[in-house]
Amino acid sequence: MPIWTLFGLISGKATTAWPASADGDGQAGFLGFPRFDAAKCESGCADCARACPTEAITVRADRAGAERLSVDYGRCVVCQLCVEACPTGAAATSADWAFGVRERSDLVLGAQADAAVRPSAPSAPRNGFRRSLHIRHVDAGSCNGCESELQALNNPFYNLHRLGIFFTPSPRFADLLLVTGPVTYAMHEPLRRAYEAMPEPRWVMAFGTCAVSGGVAGGGYACRNGLEGILPVDLYLPGCPPNPAAIVEALLMFLDRRQQRVTGGRLGD
Amino acid sequence: MTQATDAAPARIKDIPIEAADLPAAVSGIVRGGGRMQMAYAWYPAPGRIQLRYLGSRAQRDEYFMWRCEPRGPVPSVAAICPLLGWYEREIADLFGVAFTGHPEPNRLVLHEGARPWRPPFDPAYPADAILPFDPAEGGLPELESPDVQRLPFGPVRADVVESAEMVFLYVGEHIIHYHPRLFFKHRGMEKRFEGRTLAAGTILAERVSGVGSFAHALAFCQAVEQAAGCVVPERARMLRSLLAELERLYNHLHYLGHLAHTTTLKVGEAEGKLLEERAKQINARLTGSRFLRGLLIPGGLRRDLDPRPWLSGDLESLRERVATYTTMLENTNSHLDRLITTGPLAHDVAFDQGATGPIQRASGFDRDLRRDHPYAAYGGLPLAVPVRPSGDAHARAQVRIAEIDASIALIQRVILLLADGPVRAACAPPPGSDGLGWAESPRGSLFYAVHLGPDGSLARVKIKSPSFSNWRVFPFTVHDSNMMDYAINEASFGLTIAGCDR
């Protein structure tokens, strides 16, 4: 009979030192959201917008008649088709994945699209919730990619518990409702009831591009377009799916333990 | 039939059939040892519904496709071939076709409270109009015996899991009847393909079931390639097989970790999930995606990969660690005690109800699409297909353990044989054409039927996912079992809900 405890001890610590240390986030090679440099755009070209399967990219003339590129990263499914379609290198692959934001408008690059995104509701104060957070996850129609990465958070490599963040079975014990999927017609009511069961103060996270905007599945006869108009959202994390390090960054940012890194659709340092 | 040679993929034999002749025809196939695979409907033109039935006369025989344009109610074949029962109910829900004599004539894909103005796939259904729905309607028949308890669990369940409602009718520990209410997650994905380009369709196929991203996109691309008569270059076919095995690898490692979780083997769970994480990190390093997304396109791959400098070494060290892990699992009595004799799936039930993948191989069926109907580069690669006869949870785990080994051996072989060359060929299916693609995903057989419209965009995409098949089978192993074994039994099936619900 194997002695599992001994095996565990001999195997040693598997947990990464990240995010306390800068290295070891485990995302080597991961392709994040594409970066755009509108200065490189050719006049009259909208190849990226045509290639995008979720209409995240628009090229429109402004009042002065100049063409303006805008990108809504809340709609991006990270498929990289725009990068391949771009003839000038204005769209390029990047490792940018830390896209957790408090305001929906921070996911939009380019002023033209601002009007298209409603401002987020003001959030309840989070005093007293910095050190520990309990999350109730609700799958409102995901492809299960999001669940796969959420489950990964409790593998020994990321070991989310060490950061004081826990998933809880009952919404009664939850501070944050984490929602995946575009919200199907049949999950709308169970989602609403899970939210109603949470004690106040309570917050909501739109997790993954489907929950933020509907993604590739949103619309049609069975789906809504994410949480917009369904629940007030305090934390947005697009991604298809968001990788585990992006989730950790976003949750710590929500708890004011990390800086928000994306503003106006651009990732700062 | 093979898609593994340099010849263009052969077309599926398309046979017209009258609705009245369906029962006799299905009986003939079943009696002759053949198997029906799936059925679906589509609109060749507004107001004209066509039914399609896919099957084969023998295991490795080429597929045939019956097409039938009914002028009224269609005789159900669910009593002759039970696995087709769910397909008929799906067609009834989404296309409004009536089947006479169906043994389970209730809703399946749409919930009882859904009140569509007209069938959702009808071209006249208003675009982007969500189904009117009364969540209070529906549910199970009333219970009369006061001794039987009803436990509805879900659709929001404990832990980070997919949404579904599991209903148990039980006395004490004994489950008398079990009914999973699925399709809370029905997104209408098949309809979302309509009108899309082939590139956008591939992105969509990758997002039907996240943990099956590669297999779904592969089956979709192969369906389009068959419609186009497109020959995929050798290097792309080899890399496709390699990537498909990487998908099996991280899925099976997750499976073992999750199974150890249900038998409360804590360190065993941690090790399984750590190995899964390593495999996902390998995926990201090789492809930029932990789910192997963003590479497939009809005609080959979107870009070349070079696995040679490092993948072989990384996989070998993973293999050694997996070997230690699985040997420990297979020698842990507390773990094995919970698996052996748990949730047995009888050979004939597995066949009749349409079990697929590791589930049917654990009930004694030696079937695997990679070998029986080769695609990508599988026709030229040696493949071990592990089979176990006992049909219990342990057999299902053992099949997957053996498949991990076989997958790594296959990947190492591909790395060795990989020759330089192009990875993409032109692929332009003619307007109005159709094709069928398939893949042996980590969970079993996956089919995509693709029809192109007059403008060359996608007109209809039908997805037969392995979890749709295995969810139909699973309850047969739960009725008359006990509550303590339920979580272990469910984990031993390794089902997804997104793939089933679509």
PDB file of N, CA and C in Angstrom, chain B residues 61-94:
ATOM      1  N   ASP B  61     -17.098  -0.481 -41.292  1.00  0.00           N
ATOM      2  CA  ASP B  61     -17.709  -0.232 -42.586  1.00  0.00           C
ATOM      3  C   ASP B  61     -17.904   1.269 -42.770  1.00  0.00           C
ATOM      4  N   GLU B  62     -17.920   1.708 -44.024  1.00  0.00           N
ATOM      5  CA  GLU B  62     -18.104   3.144 -44.225  1.00  0.00           C
ATOM      6  C   GLU B  62     -19.500   3.580 -43.782  1.00  0.00           C
ATOM      7  N   TYR B  63     -19.595   4.866 -43.432  1.00  0.00           N
ATOM      8  CA  TYR B  63     -20.867   5.402 -42.958  1.00  0.00           C
ATOM      9  C   TYR B  63     -21.838   5.590 -44.113  1.00  0.00           C
ATOM     10  N   PHE B  64     -23.128   5.439 -43.805  1.00  0.00           N
ATOM     11  CA  PHE B  64     -24.163   5.840 -44.760  1.00  0.00           C
ATOM     12  C   PHE B  64     -25.000   6.936 -44.118  1.00  0.00           C
ATOM     13  N   MET B  65     -25.636   7.731 -44.935  1.00  0.00           N
ATOM     14  CA  MET B  65     -26.532   8.780 -44.432  1.00  0.00           C
ATOM     15  C   MET B  65     -27.867   8.644 -45.143  1.00  0.00           C
ATOM     16  N   TRP B  66     -28.916   8.343 -44.378  1.00  0.00           N
ATOM     17  CA  TRP B  66     -30.247   8.322 -44.976  1.00  0.00           C
ATOM     18  C   TRP B  66     -30.812   9.738 -44.937  1.00  0.00           C
ATOM     19  N   ARG B  67     -31.502  10.110 -46.019  1.00  0.00           N
ATOM     20  CA  ARG B  67     -32.217  11.389 -45.942  1.00  0.00           C
ATOM     21  C   ARG B  67     -33.686  11.167 -46.265  1.00  0.00           C
ATOM     22  N   CYS B  68     -34.495  11.853 -45.512  1.00  0.00           N
ATOM     23  CA  CYS B  68     -35.932  11.599 -45.544  1.00  0.00           C
ATOM     24  C   CYS B  68     -36.651  12.936 -45.455  1.00  0.00           C
ATOM     25  N   GLU B  69     -37.580  13.182 -46.378  1.00  0.00           N
ATOM     26  CA  GLU B  69     -38.349  14.426 -46.303  1.00  0.00           C
ATOM     27  C   GLU B  69     -39.789  14.083 -45.963  1.00  0.00           C
ATOM     28  N   PRO B  70     -40.138  14.127 -44.685  1.00  0.00           N
ATOM     29  CA  PRO B  70     -41.448  13.653 -44.249  1.00  0.00           C
ATOM     30  C   PRO B  70     -42.559  14.600 -44.684  1.00  0.00           C
ATOM     31  N   ARG B  71     -43.720  14.033 -44.972  1.00  0.00           N
ATOM     32  CA  ARG B  71     -44.894  14.854 -45.323  1.00  0.00           C
ATOM     33  C   ARG B  71     -45.930  14.798 -44.205  1.00  0.00           C
ATOM     34  N   GLY B  72     -45.517  14.456 -43.020  1.00  0.00           N
ATOM     35  CA  GLY B  72     -46.429  14.363 -41.884  1.00  0.00           C
ATOM     36  C   GLY B  72     -45.663  13.770 -40.722  1.00  0.00           C
ATOM     37  N   PRO B  73     -46.369  13.228 -39.718  1.00  0.00           N
ATOM     38  CA  PRO B  73     -45.675  12.618 -38.584  1.00  0.00           C
ATOM     39  C   PRO B  73     -44.768  11.468 -39.033  1.00  0.00           C
ATOM     40  N   VAL B  74     -43.675  11.284 -38.309  1.00  0.00           N
ATOM     41  CA  VAL B  74     -42.671  10.283 -38.664  1.00  0.00           C
ATOM     42  C   VAL B  74     -42.745   9.156 -37.635  1.00  0.00           C
ATOM     43  N   PRO B  75     -42.730   7.884 -38.080  1.00  0.00           N
ATOM     44  CA  PRO B  75     -42.735   6.795 -37.086  1.00  0.00           C
ATOM     45  C   PRO B  75     -41.437   6.808 -36.277  1.00  0.00           C
ATOM     46  N   SER B  76     -41.583   6.770 -34.941  1.00  0.00           N
ATOM     47  CA  SER B  76     -40.399   6.757 -34.076  1.00  0.00           C
ATOM     48  C   SER B  76     -39.676   5.420 -34.193  1.00  0.00           C
ATOM     49  N   VAL B  77     -38.346   5.458 -34.143  1.00  0.00           N
ATOM     50  CA  VAL B  77     -37.577   4.209 -34.127  1.00  0.00           C
ATOM     51  C   VAL B  77     -36.911   4.012 -32.766  1.00  0.00           C
ATOM     52  N   ALA B  78     -37.325   4.825 -31.767  1.00  0.00           N
ATOM     53  CA  ALA B  78     -36.673   4.776 -30.451  1.00  0.00           C
ATOM     54  C   ALA B  78     -36.856   3.424 -29.768  1.00  0.00           C
ATOM     55  N   ALA B  79     -37.974   2.737 -30.045  1.00  0.00           N
ATOM     56  CA  ALA B  79     -38.183   1.435 -29.401  1.00  0.00           C
ATOM     57  C   ALA B  79     -37.295   0.364 -30.034  1.00  0.00           C
ATOM     58  N   ILE B  80     -36.873   0.565 -31.284  1.00  0.00           N
ATOM     59  CA  ILE B  80     -36.018  -0.403 -31.978  1.00  0.00           C
ATOM     60  C   ILE B  80     -34.561  -0.112 -31.680  1.00  0.00           C
ATOM     61  N   CYS B  81     -34.224   1.165 -31.665  1.00  0.00           N
ATOM     62  CA  CYS B  81     -32.843   1.597 -31.459  1.00  0.00           C
ATOM     63  C   CYS B  81     -32.878   2.714 -30.400  1.00  0.00           C
ATOM     64  N   PRO B  82     -32.792   2.328 -29.097  1.00  0.00           N
ATOM     65  CA  PRO B  82     -33.044   3.301 -28.031  1.00  0.00           C
ATOM     66  C   PRO B  82     -32.172   4.555 -28.112  1.00  0.00           C
ATOM     67  N   LEU B  83     -30.942   4.419 -28.598  1.00  0.00           N
ATOM     68  CA  LEU B  83     -30.065   5.591 -28.572  1.00  0.00           C
ATOM     69  C   LEU B  83     -30.591   6.713 -29.467  1.00  0.00           C
ATOM     70  N   LEU B  84     -31.440   6.367 -30.453  1.00  0.00           N
ATOM     71  CA  LEU B  84     -31.991   7.419 -31.315  1.00  0.00           C
ATOM     72  C   LEU B  84     -33.134   8.186 -30.641  1.00  0.00           C
ATOM     73  N   GLY B  85     -33.601   7.686 -29.484  1.00  0.00           N
ATOM     74  CA  GLY B  85     -34.729   8.328 -28.805  1.00  0.00           C
ATOM     75  C   GLY B  85     -34.462   9.798 -28.485  1.00  0.00           C
ATOM     76  N   TRP B  86     -33.262  10.107 -28.005  1.00  0.00           N
ATOM     77  CA  TRP B  86     -32.948  11.498 -27.662  1.00  0.00           C
ATOM     78  C   TRP B  86     -32.860  12.378 -28.902  1.00  0.00           C
ATOM     79  N   TYR B  87     -32.368  11.816 -30.016  1.00  0.00           N
ATOM     80  CA  TYR B  87     -32.260  12.625 -31.245  1.00  0.00           C
ATOM     81  C   TYR B  87     -33.644  12.995 -31.754  1.00  0.00           C
ATOM     82  N   GLU B  88     -34.573  12.024 -31.669  1.00  0.00           N
ATOM     83  CA  GLU B  88     -35.940  12.322 -32.114  1.00  0.00           C
ATOM     84  C   GLU B  88     -36.563  13.411 -31.249  1.00  0.00           C
ATOM     85  N   ARG B  89     -36.336  13.328 -29.941  1.00  0.00           N
ATOM     86  CA  ARG B  89     -36.916  14.356 -29.058  1.00  0.00           C
ATOM     87  C   ARG B  89     -36.292  15.719 -29.334  1.00  0.00           C
ATOM     88  N   GLU B  90     -34.997  15.740 -29.615  1.00  0.00           N
ATOM     89  CA  GLU B  90     -34.339  17.007 -29.954  1.00  0.00           C
ATOM     90  C   GLU B  90     -34.934  17.606 -31.228  1.00  0.00           C
ATOM     91  N   ILE B  91     -35.151  16.741 -32.223  1.00  0.00           N
ATOM     92  CA  ILE B  91     -35.723  17.228 -33.489  1.00  0.00           C
ATOM     93  C   ILE B  91     -37.147  17.734 -33.264  1.00  0.00           C
ATOM     94  N   ALA B  92     -37.901  17.036 -32.395  1.00  0.00           N
ATOM     95  CA  ALA B  92     -39.258  17.483 -32.095  1.00  0.00           C
ATOM     96  C   ALA B  92     -39.240  18.859 -31.423  1.00  0.00           C
ATOM     97  N   ASP B  93     -38.303  19.052 -30.469  1.00  0.00           N
ATOM     98  CA  ASP B  93     -38.229  20.327 -29.749  1.00  0.00           C
ATOM     99  C   ASP B  93     -37.811  21.484 -30.656  1.00  0.00           C
ATOM    100  N   LEU B  94     -36.808  21.242 -31.492  1.00  0.00           N
ATOM    101  CA  LEU B  94     -36.173  22.359 -32.211  1.00  0.00           C
ATOM    102  C   LEU B  94     -36.735  22.564 -33.615  1.00  0.00           C
TER     103      LEU B  94
END
